[in-house]
């Protein structure tokens, strides 16, 4: 198993019988998923996706990635939320957060359309000047404001630069048939990839949404799917004694019910930072509804021990931590003797930094649990494409089970519409006149 749940630090906070007391609830949640009769059952395509994915489309993704690698210095990936975070998380975790700066054979990859910041967009345009560029526009609905705005601007850039040939460099990942983006792409002659109808945005990283940009970065996407399939098989048994994913889902609910209303995902690798963002969207958008849910937050240690450590150790006792323990780093360094010993650190001579990082982790877990913050640990031997695929599926399934345990629909996101309605009204979109008046009154 590429991801193992370690619960030994949880003993003072959750007793064994409490976990097994959840077996019936977990069985009910499992049944809702398997029998596809729970809330949001139209969006369960991710459940068997690692086995049932479209192999022909997968080969097209690999071919398109090779073409982009051959003819482009830069790939601009346009998308937001579930159409953005997974790809970026995978690239940073499996290559490096410094991917664009390090020497490599593959194109630089910039992410656009994930905000409305004109500065951010102008900077990416600037980075594209004088380079050969391809675009991957990702939007299931095809109408999301942020990516649509970025696409307008980059379409113009591409048309100016390549004229008629721009269409050979624009790859669109969207809904199969519905939606304006598919229709527009077919008219323009762009190559399109499919986001399956029954896979929601935040569950879509293992479709073309994530796989095309990840493959362009030179990551082995077959291994990612293998890892996800392995997780799908391992995590299918509804037994809290052996299914770590279900145990994790049950334990976070037990902690949530005890007033631990914030889960901090903790990593000791800066490369995990965007994976934290992906996890926050997955759990936040899935569980935060009907005035319920555990608020997903994240930290990267030891960096954030120097900023958030105080609160976690000693502030309001509303937190629990889920530590992602990646045991073998991609690279290591050995500490050398310094004759001056100016920093007093010669006692570390001969030690590997990974060992020091591990001791920091163990010391922190012990300190935080003593301070009253429960810690769960997800152990991963080594981060590679297989483990990434496994971890993605682990979190997706844990999120679905956890959502059903708290009686919500883990697959919709009605709350996201609130800001959009107000923004459109304030911008004077036709049809929003009454709302505009109400809002302008409030802003006076
Ligand atoms: O998970 C979700 O459904 C959302 O985060 C969407 O992915 C996000 O809003 C982008 O939507 P779209 O892909 O339709 O542009």
Short mmCIF file of C-alpha atoms and ligand atoms in Angstrom, two decimals:
data_model
loop_
_atom_site.label_atom_id
_atom_site.label_comp_id
_atom_site.label_asym_id
_atom_site.label_seq_id
_atom_site.Cartn_x
_atom_site.Cartn_y
_atom_site.Cartn_z
CA UNK A 1 0.00 0.00 0.00
CA UNK A 2 1.52 3.31 -1.06
CA UNK A 3 -0.30 5.25 1.70
CA UNK A 4 -0.57 3.87 5.23
CA UNK A 5 -2.48 5.46 8.09
CA UNK A 6 -0.58 5.58 11.38
CA UNK A 7 -2.85 6.25 14.36
CA UNK A 8 -0.57 5.66 17.34
CA UNK A 9 -0.45 9.36 18.26
CA UNK A 10 -4.23 9.51 18.40
CA UNK A 11 -4.61 7.36 21.50
CA UNK A 12 -5.26 10.13 24.04
CA UNK A 13 -7.96 11.63 21.80
CA UNK A 14 -9.93 8.74 20.28
CA UNK A 15 -10.47 5.39 21.94
CA UNK A 16 -10.50 2.20 19.90
CA UNK A 17 -14.18 1.46 20.56
CA UNK A 18 -15.13 4.89 19.21
CA UNK A 19 -13.63 4.01 15.84
CA UNK A 20 -15.28 0.61 15.62
CA UNK A 21 -18.50 2.22 16.81
CA UNK A 22 -18.50 3.96 13.43
CA UNK A 23 -18.51 0.69 11.44
CA UNK A 24 -22.27 0.78 10.78
CA UNK A 25 -22.23 4.41 9.67
CA UNK A 26 -19.26 3.71 7.41
CA UNK A 27 -21.02 0.67 5.97
CA UNK A 28 -24.03 2.84 5.16
CA UNK A 29 -21.78 5.44 3.47
CA UNK A 30 -19.96 2.69 1.54
CA UNK A 31 -23.29 1.29 0.35
CA UNK A 32 -24.44 4.69 -0.84
CA UNK A 33 -21.31 4.95 -2.97
CA UNK A 34 -21.33 1.40 -4.31
CA UNK A 35 -25.04 1.27 -5.02
CA UNK A 36 -24.97 4.79 -6.41
CA UNK A 37 -28.05 5.91 -4.56
CA UNK A 38 -26.62 8.62 -2.31
CA UNK A 39 -26.72 12.38 -2.73
CA UNK A 40 -24.89 13.55 -5.85
CA UNK A 41 -24.93 10.07 -7.39
CA UNK A 42 -24.63 11.57 -10.89
CA UNK A 43 -21.02 12.40 -10.08
CA UNK A 44 -19.50 9.04 -9.22
CA UNK A 45 -17.48 8.57 -12.41
CA UNK A 46 -14.23 8.99 -10.45
CA UNK A 47 -14.96 5.84 -8.38
CA UNK A 48 -13.91 3.31 -11.04
CA UNK A 49 -12.14 5.76 -13.35
CA UNK A 50 -8.64 4.30 -12.67
CA UNK A 51 -9.86 1.04 -14.24
CA UNK A 52 -12.48 2.24 -16.70
CA UNK A 53 -10.82 5.34 -18.17
CA UNK A 54 -10.99 5.85 -21.92
CA UNK A 55 -7.78 4.23 -23.23
CA UNK A 56 -8.11 5.79 -26.68
CA UNK A 57 -8.37 9.26 -25.15
CA UNK A 58 -5.40 8.43 -22.91
CA UNK A 59 -3.28 7.64 -26.01
CA UNK A 60 -4.38 10.97 -27.56
CA UNK A 61 -3.28 12.76 -24.38
CA UNK A 62 0.15 11.13 -24.60
CA UNK A 63 0.45 12.03 -28.30
CA UNK A 64 -0.60 15.65 -27.69
CA UNK A 65 1.89 15.93 -24.82
CA UNK A 66 4.69 14.71 -27.14
CA UNK A 67 3.66 17.21 -29.80
CA UNK A 68 3.66 20.08 -27.27
CA UNK A 69 7.06 18.98 -25.97
CA UNK A 70 8.34 18.98 -29.57
CA UNK A 71 7.00 22.30 -30.80
CA UNK A 72 6.70 24.52 -27.68
CA UNK A 73 8.96 26.29 -25.23
CA UNK A 74 5.94 27.16 -23.11
CA UNK A 75 2.59 25.58 -22.30
CA UNK A 76 0.03 27.97 -20.82
CA UNK A 77 -2.63 26.06 -18.88
CA UNK A 78 -5.82 28.07 -18.45
CA UNK A 79 -8.26 26.90 -15.77
CA UNK A 80 -9.43 27.44 -12.19
CA UNK A 81 -10.44 25.30 -9.19
CA UNK A 82 -10.73 21.66 -10.14
CA UNK A 83 -9.61 22.58 -13.66
CA UNK A 84 -6.29 23.87 -12.34
CA UNK A 85 -5.12 22.68 -8.92
CA UNK A 86 -4.55 18.96 -9.56
CA UNK A 87 -2.26 19.45 -12.55
CA UNK A 88 -0.18 22.08 -10.80
CA UNK A 89 -0.02 20.03 -7.59
CA UNK A 90 1.22 16.98 -9.49
CA UNK A 91 3.83 18.89 -11.47
CA UNK A 92 5.24 20.60 -8.38
CA UNK A 93 5.19 17.46 -6.27
CA UNK A 94 6.56 15.05 -8.88
CA UNK A 95 9.07 17.35 -10.56
CA UNK A 96 9.74 20.44 -8.43
CA UNK A 97 8.15 23.72 -7.34
CA UNK A 98 11.14 25.14 -9.29
CA UNK A 99 10.13 23.19 -12.41
CA UNK A 100 10.20 26.24 -14.66
CA UNK A 101 13.62 27.35 -13.42
CA UNK A 102 15.49 24.04 -13.47
CA UNK A 103 17.26 22.75 -16.61
CA UNK A 104 15.03 20.26 -18.47
CA UNK A 105 13.97 18.92 -21.86
CA UNK A 106 10.28 19.80 -21.43
CA UNK A 107 8.43 23.14 -21.89
CA UNK A 108 7.93 25.66 -19.13
CA UNK A 109 4.37 25.47 -17.82
CA UNK A 110 2.52 28.58 -16.64
CA UNK A 111 -0.94 28.54 -15.08
CA UNK A 112 -3.31 31.35 -16.10
CA UNK A 113 -7.02 32.06 -15.64
CA UNK A 114 -6.99 31.12 -11.95
CA UNK A 115 -7.65 34.69 -10.79
CA UNK A 116 -8.88 37.98 -12.22
CA UNK A 117 -5.57 39.70 -11.55
CA UNK A 118 -4.46 41.67 -14.61
CA UNK A 119 -0.94 41.76 -13.20
CA UNK A 120 -0.70 37.97 -13.09
CA UNK A 121 -1.94 37.68 -16.67
CA UNK A 122 0.35 40.40 -18.01
CA UNK A 123 3.33 38.68 -16.41
CA UNK A 124 2.55 35.39 -18.13
CA UNK A 125 2.10 37.19 -21.46
CA UNK A 126 5.50 38.76 -20.90
CA UNK A 127 7.06 35.35 -20.22
CA UNK A 128 5.61 34.10 -23.52
CA UNK A 129 7.18 36.85 -25.63
CA UNK A 130 9.58 35.42 -28.20
CA UNK A 131 8.73 31.83 -27.21
CA UNK A 132 6.87 29.08 -29.00
CA UNK A 133 3.66 28.65 -27.07
CA UNK A 134 0.82 26.12 -26.81
CA UNK A 135 -2.39 26.60 -24.83
CA UNK A 136 -4.39 24.08 -22.85
CA UNK A 137 -7.74 25.61 -21.96
CA UNK A 138 -9.57 23.58 -19.31
CA UNK A 139 -13.16 24.29 -18.34
CA UNK A 140 -15.93 21.78 -17.88
CA UNK A 141 -18.71 24.34 -18.13
CA UNK A 142 -16.84 26.48 -20.64
CA UNK A 143 -18.35 29.59 -19.10
CA UNK A 144 -16.29 30.20 -15.96
CA UNK A 145 -15.34 33.89 -15.93
CA UNK A 146 -11.68 33.68 -14.90
CA UNK A 147 -10.49 31.16 -17.52
CA UNK A 148 -12.82 32.60 -20.18
CA UNK A 149 -11.23 36.04 -19.72
CA UNK A 150 -7.71 34.60 -19.88
CA UNK A 151 -8.63 32.59 -22.98
CA UNK A 152 -9.86 35.73 -24.77
CA UNK A 153 -6.53 37.40 -24.13
CA UNK A 154 -4.36 34.41 -25.00
CA UNK A 155 -6.44 33.63 -28.11
CA UNK A 156 -5.60 37.08 -29.39
CA UNK A 157 -1.92 36.55 -28.51
CA UNK A 158 -1.87 33.22 -30.36
CA UNK A 159 -3.69 34.57 -33.41
CA UNK A 160 -1.28 37.50 -33.70
CA UNK A 161 1.70 35.19 -33.35
CA UNK A 162 0.62 32.19 -35.43
CA UNK A 163 -2.37 33.34 -37.56
CA UNK A 164 -4.26 30.33 -38.99
CA UNK A 165 -1.76 27.93 -37.38
CA UNK A 166 -2.78 29.03 -33.87
CA UNK A 167 -5.48 26.37 -33.92
CA UNK A 168 -2.84 23.62 -34.07
CA UNK A 169 -1.46 24.87 -30.75
CA UNK A 170 -4.71 25.24 -28.82
CA UNK A 171 -5.88 22.17 -26.89
CA UNK A 172 -9.22 22.34 -25.13
CA UNK A 173 -10.35 20.09 -22.28
CA UNK A 174 -14.08 20.40 -21.71
CA UNK A 175 -17.46 18.71 -21.60
CA UNK A 176 -18.06 16.07 -24.31
CA UNK A 177 -21.02 17.59 -26.05
CA UNK A 178 -22.82 20.24 -24.01
CA UNK A 179 -21.42 23.69 -23.47
CA UNK A 180 -20.24 26.56 -25.60
CA UNK A 181 -16.54 25.75 -25.40
CA UNK A 182 -16.92 22.39 -27.15
CA UNK A 183 -18.99 23.93 -29.93
CA UNK A 184 -16.55 26.82 -30.34
CA UNK A 185 -13.56 24.44 -30.37
CA UNK A 186 -15.11 22.26 -33.06
CA UNK A 187 -15.82 25.33 -35.17
CA UNK A 188 -12.26 26.58 -34.75
CA UNK A 189 -10.66 23.17 -35.30
CA UNK A 190 -8.98 22.87 -31.88
CA UNK A 191 -8.15 19.39 -30.59
CA UNK A 192 -10.46 18.60 -27.67
CA UNK A 193 -10.27 16.28 -24.68
CA UNK A 194 -13.15 15.13 -22.55
CA UNK A 195 -14.09 15.79 -18.93
CA UNK A 196 -16.58 12.96 -18.35
CA UNK A 197 -20.12 14.09 -17.43
CA UNK A 198 -20.05 12.13 -14.20
CA UNK A 199 -16.73 13.49 -12.89
CA UNK A 200 -16.93 16.82 -11.06
CA UNK A 201 -14.14 19.41 -11.28
CA UNK A 202 -12.39 18.66 -8.00
CA UNK A 203 -12.45 14.90 -8.73
CA UNK A 204 -11.05 15.33 -12.26
CA UNK A 205 -7.26 15.29 -11.90
CA UNK A 206 -7.07 11.72 -13.25
CA UNK A 207 -8.84 12.75 -16.49
CA UNK A 208 -7.38 14.86 -19.32
CA UNK A 209 -7.84 17.86 -16.98
CA UNK A 210 -4.78 16.84 -15.02
CA UNK A 211 -3.15 14.28 -17.27
CA UNK A 212 -2.32 16.46 -20.30
CA UNK A 213 -0.35 19.17 -18.45
CA UNK A 214 1.24 16.54 -16.19
CA UNK A 215 2.35 14.50 -19.22
CA UNK A 216 3.80 17.65 -20.87
CA UNK A 217 5.99 18.05 -17.76
CA UNK A 218 7.44 14.61 -18.55
CA UNK A 219 5.73 12.73 -15.71
CA UNK A 220 4.75 9.09 -16.34
CA UNK A 221 0.94 9.28 -16.39
CA UNK A 222 0.60 5.51 -16.84
CA UNK A 223 2.21 5.07 -13.43
CA UNK A 224 -0.21 7.62 -11.96
CA UNK A 225 -3.17 5.60 -13.26
CA UNK A 226 -1.56 2.37 -12.00
CA UNK A 227 -1.23 3.87 -8.53
CA UNK A 228 -4.84 5.06 -8.57
CA UNK A 229 -6.01 1.63 -9.72
CA UNK A 230 -4.03 -0.02 -6.95
CA UNK A 231 -5.74 2.31 -4.45
CA UNK A 232 -9.14 1.58 -5.99
CA UNK A 233 -8.59 -2.15 -5.42
CA UNK A 234 -7.03 -1.85 -1.94
CA UNK A 235 -9.58 0.61 -0.61
CA UNK A 236 -12.73 -1.21 -1.68
CA UNK A 237 -13.26 -3.39 1.40
CA UNK A 238 -15.63 -1.94 3.95
CA UNK A 239 -13.71 -2.94 7.06
CA UNK A 240 -12.31 -0.31 9.42
CA UNK A 241 -9.71 -2.83 10.58
CA UNK A 242 -7.99 -2.89 7.20
CA UNK A 243 -9.20 -0.01 5.02
CA UNK A 244 -6.99 2.96 5.93
CA UNK A 245 -8.98 5.33 3.76
CA UNK A 246 -12.23 4.51 5.57
CA UNK A 247 -10.43 4.68 8.93
CA UNK A 248 -9.15 8.14 8.05
CA UNK A 249 -12.65 9.25 7.00
CA UNK A 250 -14.17 7.87 10.22
CA UNK A 251 -11.48 9.32 12.50
CA UNK A 252 -11.71 12.82 11.05
CA UNK A 253 -15.47 12.68 11.61
CA UNK A 254 -15.01 11.52 15.20
CA UNK A 255 -12.59 14.40 15.78
CA UNK A 256 -14.94 16.84 14.04
CA UNK A 257 -17.81 15.74 16.27
CA UNK A 258 -15.58 16.41 19.29
CA UNK A 259 -15.17 20.03 18.27
CA UNK A 260 -11.98 19.71 16.24
CA UNK A 261 -13.41 21.76 13.43
CA UNK A 262 -10.19 22.47 11.52
CA UNK A 263 -8.01 19.87 9.85
CA UNK A 264 -4.47 20.95 9.06
CA UNK A 265 -2.79 18.95 6.33
CA UNK A 266 0.87 18.98 7.25
CA UNK A 267 3.85 18.23 5.07
CA UNK A 268 7.56 18.58 5.60
CA UNK A 269 8.23 19.05 1.87
CA UNK A 270 7.72 22.48 0.24
CA UNK A 271 6.93 20.58 -3.01
CA UNK A 272 3.67 19.53 -1.30
CA UNK A 273 2.36 23.13 -1.09
CA UNK A 274 0.11 22.92 -4.15
CA UNK A 275 -1.04 19.44 -3.15
CA UNK A 276 -2.26 21.11 0.03
CA UNK A 277 -4.26 23.51 -2.13
CA UNK A 278 -5.75 20.62 -4.12
CA UNK A 279 -6.73 18.84 -0.87
CA UNK A 280 -8.27 22.08 0.48
CA UNK A 281 -10.51 22.42 -2.55
CA UNK A 282 -11.46 18.74 -2.50
CA UNK A 283 -12.54 18.73 1.13
CA UNK A 284 -13.66 22.36 1.42
CA UNK A 285 -15.94 22.35 -1.59
CA UNK A 286 -17.20 18.84 -0.86
CA UNK A 287 -17.93 19.05 2.87
CA UNK A 288 -18.50 22.70 3.67
CA UNK A 289 -22.26 22.93 3.28
CA UNK A 290 -25.53 22.91 5.21
CA UNK A 291 -23.60 24.78 7.92
CA UNK A 292 -21.44 21.69 8.50
CA UNK A 293 -17.95 20.52 7.67
CA UNK A 294 -14.39 20.41 8.92
CA UNK A 295 -12.48 23.45 7.63
CA UNK A 296 -9.48 22.19 5.61
CA UNK A 297 -6.31 24.17 6.13
CA UNK A 298 -2.65 23.41 5.60
CA UNK A 299 0.90 24.13 6.66
CA UNK A 300 4.35 23.21 5.43
CA UNK A 301 6.81 22.47 8.21
CA UNK A 302 9.29 23.30 9.42
CA UNK A 303 8.70 26.63 7.60
CA UNK A 304 5.32 27.28 9.23
CA UNK A 305 6.48 26.16 12.67
CA UNK A 306 8.04 29.61 12.70
CA UNK A 307 4.71 31.28 11.96
CA UNK A 308 1.78 29.01 12.86
CA UNK A 309 3.57 26.72 15.33
CA UNK A 310 2.62 28.83 18.33
CA UNK A 311 -1.10 28.61 17.57
CA UNK A 312 -1.03 24.90 16.86
CA UNK A 313 0.85 24.21 20.08
CA UNK A 314 -1.06 26.52 22.35
CA UNK A 315 -3.96 28.40 20.74
CA UNK A 316 -7.70 27.48 20.67
CA UNK A 317 -8.00 23.69 20.81
CA UNK A 318 -10.04 23.42 17.60
CA UNK A 319 -7.42 21.78 15.38
CA UNK A 320 -6.26 18.35 14.43
CA UNK A 321 -3.37 17.59 12.12
CA UNK A 322 -3.00 15.04 9.33
CA UNK A 323 0.71 14.71 8.70
CA UNK A 324 1.87 13.45 5.30
CA UNK A 325 5.13 11.67 6.09
CA UNK A 326 7.11 11.14 2.88
CA UNK A 327 9.88 8.94 4.19
CA UNK A 328 12.49 9.16 1.41
CA UNK A 329 13.11 12.58 -0.13
CA UNK A 330 13.99 12.86 -3.83
CA UNK A 331 17.37 14.32 -2.94
CA UNK A 332 19.47 14.45 0.22
CA UNK A 333 22.41 16.35 1.68
CA UNK A 334 24.89 15.41 4.38
CA UNK A 335 25.95 17.95 7.00
CA UNK A 336 29.70 18.57 7.00
CA UNK A 337 31.91 19.50 9.96
CA UNK A 338 32.57 23.26 10.22
CA UNK A 339 35.84 23.98 12.08
CA UNK A 340 34.48 27.32 13.34
CA UNK A 341 31.27 25.70 14.65
CA UNK A 342 29.92 29.24 14.70
CA UNK A 343 26.32 27.98 14.74
CA UNK A 344 27.00 25.27 17.35
CA UNK A 345 25.67 22.61 14.96
CA UNK A 346 28.71 20.34 14.72
CA UNK A 347 26.75 17.70 16.65
CA UNK A 348 24.87 17.20 13.38
CA UNK A 349 28.05 16.34 11.43
CA UNK A 350 27.58 13.31 9.19
CA UNK A 351 23.79 13.39 9.46
CA UNK A 352 21.58 13.57 6.41
CA UNK A 353 19.15 16.48 6.23
CA UNK A 354 16.31 14.00 5.66
CA UNK A 355 17.16 12.51 9.08
CA UNK A 356 17.10 15.96 10.70
CA UNK A 357 13.77 16.71 8.98
CA UNK A 358 12.39 13.41 10.31
CA UNK A 359 13.45 14.24 13.86
CA UNK A 360 11.80 17.67 13.47
CA UNK A 361 8.61 15.85 12.45
CA UNK A 362 8.70 13.37 15.34
CA UNK A 363 9.48 16.12 17.85
CA UNK A 364 6.66 18.27 16.51
CA UNK A 365 4.09 15.46 16.56
CA UNK A 366 4.96 14.69 20.18
CA UNK A 367 4.87 18.36 21.19
CA UNK A 368 1.58 19.07 19.41
CA UNK A 369 -0.19 15.99 20.76
CA UNK A 370 1.02 16.84 24.27
CA UNK A 371 -0.37 20.33 23.69
CA UNK A 372 -3.80 18.86 22.88
CA UNK A 373 -3.75 18.73 19.07
CA UNK A 374 -4.55 15.22 17.77
CA UNK A 375 -2.26 13.94 15.01
CA UNK A 376 -2.97 11.40 12.31
CA UNK A 377 -0.08 10.37 10.05
CA UNK A 378 -0.24 9.23 6.42
CA UNK A 379 2.97 7.34 5.69
CA UNK A 380 4.33 7.28 2.14
CA UNK A 381 7.67 5.55 1.45
CA UNK A 382 8.56 7.74 -1.51
CA UNK A 383 6.73 10.27 -3.65
CA UNK A 384 6.57 9.09 -7.27
CA UNK A 385 3.82 9.00 -9.93
CA UNK A 386 2.44 5.71 -8.57
CA UNK A 387 2.22 7.08 -5.00
CA UNK A 388 0.68 10.31 -6.29
CA UNK A 389 -2.08 8.38 -8.11
CA UNK A 390 -2.66 6.33 -4.97
CA UNK A 391 -2.81 9.40 -2.73
CA UNK A 392 -5.24 11.23 -5.03
CA UNK A 393 -7.64 8.29 -5.02
CA UNK A 394 -7.19 7.82 -1.25
CA UNK A 395 -8.23 11.44 -0.59
CA UNK A 396 -11.07 11.37 -3.14
CA UNK A 397 -12.63 8.29 -1.59
CA UNK A 398 -12.03 9.48 1.97
CA UNK A 399 -13.75 12.74 1.07
CA UNK A 400 -16.78 10.99 -0.41
CA UNK A 401 -17.16 8.63 2.58
CA UNK A 402 -16.54 11.45 5.02
CA UNK A 403 -19.16 13.64 3.30
CA UNK A 404 -21.77 10.87 3.44
CA UNK A 405 -20.91 10.34 7.13
CA UNK A 406 -21.87 13.95 7.80
CA UNK A 407 -25.03 13.69 5.73
CA UNK A 408 -24.16 16.16 2.98
CA UNK A 409 -23.83 15.91 -0.80
CA UNK A 410 -20.05 15.68 -1.37
CA UNK A 411 -20.38 16.32 -5.09
CA UNK A 412 -22.15 19.67 -5.50
CA UNK A 413 -21.05 23.23 -4.75
CA UNK A 414 -24.14 25.46 -4.57
CA UNK A 415 -22.38 27.98 -2.33
CA UNK A 416 -19.92 28.92 -5.09
CA UNK A 417 -22.71 30.74 -6.96
CA UNK A 418 -23.11 33.47 -4.30
CA UNK A 419 -20.10 35.57 -5.29
CA UNK A 420 -20.72 35.03 -9.00
CA UNK A 421 -24.28 36.40 -8.84
CA UNK A 422 -23.12 39.50 -6.99
CA UNK A 423 -20.12 40.06 -9.25
CA UNK A 424 -22.25 39.79 -12.41
CA UNK A 425 -24.88 42.12 -10.93
CA UNK A 426 -22.25 44.70 -9.98
CA UNK A 427 -20.72 44.45 -13.45
CA UNK A 428 -24.13 45.11 -15.04
CA UNK A 429 -24.69 41.73 -16.72
CA UNK A 430 -28.06 41.74 -18.54
CA UNK A 431 -30.74 40.02 -16.45
CA UNK A 432 -29.23 41.06 -13.12
CA UNK A 433 -30.74 44.59 -12.90
CA UNK A 434 -32.81 44.11 -9.73
CA UNK A 435 -29.96 42.45 -7.90
CA UNK A 436 -27.67 45.26 -8.99
CA UNK A 437 -29.95 47.85 -7.40
CA UNK A 438 -30.11 45.93 -4.11
CA UNK A 439 -26.33 45.57 -3.98
CA UNK A 440 -25.63 49.19 -4.87
CA UNK A 441 -27.91 50.24 -1.98
CA UNK A 442 -25.87 48.07 0.39
CA UNK A 443 -22.57 49.44 -0.89
CA UNK A 444 -23.62 53.09 -0.37
O1 LIG B 1 -14.82 21.49 -8.46
C1 LIG B 1 -15.47 22.26 -9.14
O2 LIG B 1 -16.51 21.90 -9.69
C2 LIG B 1 -15.02 23.67 -9.38
O3 LIG B 1 -13.90 24.01 -8.65
C3 LIG B 1 -14.67 23.87 -10.83
O4 LIG B 1 -13.67 22.97 -11.18
C4 LIG B 1 -14.24 25.27 -11.13
O5 LIG B 1 -15.21 26.19 -10.71
C5 LIG B 1 -13.98 25.46 -12.61
O6 LIG B 1 -15.12 25.12 -13.35
P1 LIG B 1 -15.05 24.85 -14.90
O7 LIG B 1 -14.19 23.68 -15.12
O8 LIG B 1 -16.46 24.61 -15.31
O9 LIG B 1 -14.47 26.10 -15.54
#
